Amino acid sequence: QKEVEQDPGPLSVPEGAIVSLNCTYSNSAFQYFMWYRQYSRKGPELLMYTYSSGNKEDGRFTAQVDKSSKYISLFIRDSQPSDSATYLCAMSDLSYGKLTFGQGTILTVHP
Amino acid sequence: IAGITQAPTSQILAAGRRMTLRCTQDMRHNAMYWYRQDLGLGLRLIHYSNTAGTTGKGEVPDGYSVSRANTDDFPLTLASAVPSQTSVYFCASRRTSGRTGELFFGEGSRLTVL
C-alpha cells in the first residue's frame, strides 16, 4: 500500500462547479500538507500549504486537513477552464526533508 | 527569470547508452531533488541532496547516480539506460531555512529509452 493515495480521475466538470479533490495517507508522522498544480508539460507549482489539522482558504481554493482520519481535501469554488490541470497532494514529516506525493488527479473544467 | 533550468527538455536514447540530465538553479537553495513522474504513479523521489557535497537515495534510486559538487548544479546520470527508465524527470530545489518546505520544480526532461 502506498503511503499516500489519490484518485487519479480523470475528473471533468462544467465551469462554475465546486470541485473536491482528496487524498488519504497512512503515515501518522506527516505534519505538512500541500497541494501542487501541474499544467500540461510543465513542472508542478505550489498551490496551497497547511500545517497540521484545520482549514486554509485562499481565494477560490480551500484546503482541509483531518489528521484523525488521515484525510486531506482541496476544494475549488466557481471552477474555471484555467483550473484544468493535474492536482497533486504532497506531505512531509517535521523534518520536511522529502515530500511524498499522491498520484495526481487530472481535472478538466469545460466551458 | 530565477528558477531551475533542466536540459535536455526531451531526448530519445538507445538502451545501454549513458545519459546525464542537467539541472541548474539560481536561487541558492541548499536542498535539491530528482523525481520521476509516471502515469498512475505520481512523482517518485530518485535521489536528493540536502547540501553541496552530500547526496542520499530516494524511493527509486537503482540505475541512477547523482553528484553535488556545488550549490547550483545537480546532474542525474543513467549509467546504462533501460526502457523502464522512460519517464519525465523533474529536478526540484528547496531552501532549508523557514518552515514552508516548498519545492520549486523545473520544467522537466522527457526521456524515451528504446
PDB file of C-alpha atoms in Angstrom, chain B residues 25-64:
ATOM      1  CA  GLN B  25      19.252  26.524 -10.013  1.00  0.00           C
ATOM      2  CA  ASP B  26      19.996  30.177  -9.323  1.00  0.00           C
ATOM      3  CA  MET B  27      18.009  30.579  -6.109  1.00  0.00           C
ATOM      4  CA  ARG B  28      20.901  29.466  -3.867  1.00  0.00           C
ATOM      5  CA  HIS B  29      18.729  26.760  -2.366  1.00  0.00           C
ATOM      6  CA  ASN B  30      20.530  24.208  -0.232  1.00  0.00           C
ATOM      7  CA  ALA B  31      18.412  21.155  -0.994  1.00  0.00           C
ATOM      8  CA  MET B  32      17.865  19.649  -4.434  1.00  0.00           C
ATOM      9  CA  TYR B  33      15.893  16.644  -5.634  1.00  0.00           C
ATOM     10  CA  TRP B  34      15.311  14.449  -8.662  1.00  0.00           C
ATOM     11  CA  TYR B  35      11.870  12.956  -9.221  1.00  0.00           C
ATOM     12  CA  ARG B  36      10.460  10.833 -11.991  1.00  0.00           C
ATOM     13  CA  GLN B  37       6.825  11.102 -12.974  1.00  0.00           C
ATOM     14  CA  ASP B  38       4.953   8.198 -14.491  1.00  0.00           C
ATOM     15  CA  LEU B  39       1.252   7.924 -15.292  1.00  0.00           C
ATOM     16  CA  GLY B  40      -0.643   6.431 -12.372  1.00  0.00           C
ATOM     17  CA  LEU B  41       2.396   6.508 -10.090  1.00  0.00           C
ATOM     18  CA  GLY B  42       2.799  10.220  -9.474  1.00  0.00           C
ATOM     19  CA  LEU B  43       6.145  11.737  -8.540  1.00  0.00           C
ATOM     20  CA  ARG B  44       8.701   9.376  -7.058  1.00  0.00           C
ATOM     21  CA  LEU B  45      11.939  10.539  -5.489  1.00  0.00           C
ATOM     22  CA  ILE B  46      15.107   9.177  -7.102  1.00  0.00           C
ATOM     23  CA  HIS B  47      17.930  10.977  -5.253  1.00  0.00           C
ATOM     24  CA  TYR B  48      18.295  14.082  -3.154  1.00  0.00           C
ATOM     25  CA  SER B  49      20.959  16.367  -1.765  1.00  0.00           C
ATOM     26  CA  ASN B  50      20.473  18.411   1.401  1.00  0.00           C
ATOM     27  CA  THR B  51      23.583  20.489   0.776  1.00  0.00           C
ATOM     28  CA  ALA B  52      26.565  20.673  -1.559  1.00  0.00           C
ATOM     29  CA  GLY B  53      28.833  17.671  -1.132  1.00  0.00           C
ATOM     30  CA  THR B  54      26.131  15.328   0.205  1.00  0.00           C
ATOM     31  CA  THR B  55      23.616  13.084  -1.538  1.00  0.00           C
ATOM     32  CA  GLY B  56      21.055  10.494  -0.499  1.00  0.00           C
ATOM     33  CA  LYS B  57      18.882   7.792  -2.018  1.00  0.00           C
ATOM     34  CA  GLY B  58      15.177   8.230  -2.515  1.00  0.00           C
ATOM     35  CA  GLU B  59      12.416   5.758  -3.239  1.00  0.00           C
ATOM     36  CA  VAL B  60      13.655   4.548  -6.666  1.00  0.00           C
ATOM     37  CA  PRO B  61      17.450   5.060  -6.861  1.00  0.00           C
ATOM     38  CA  ASP B  62      18.511   1.939  -8.774  1.00  0.00           C
ATOM     39  CA  GLY B  63      20.118   2.653 -12.135  1.00  0.00           C
ATOM     40  CA  TYR B  64      20.678   6.339 -11.315  1.00  0.00           C
TER      41      TYR B  64
END
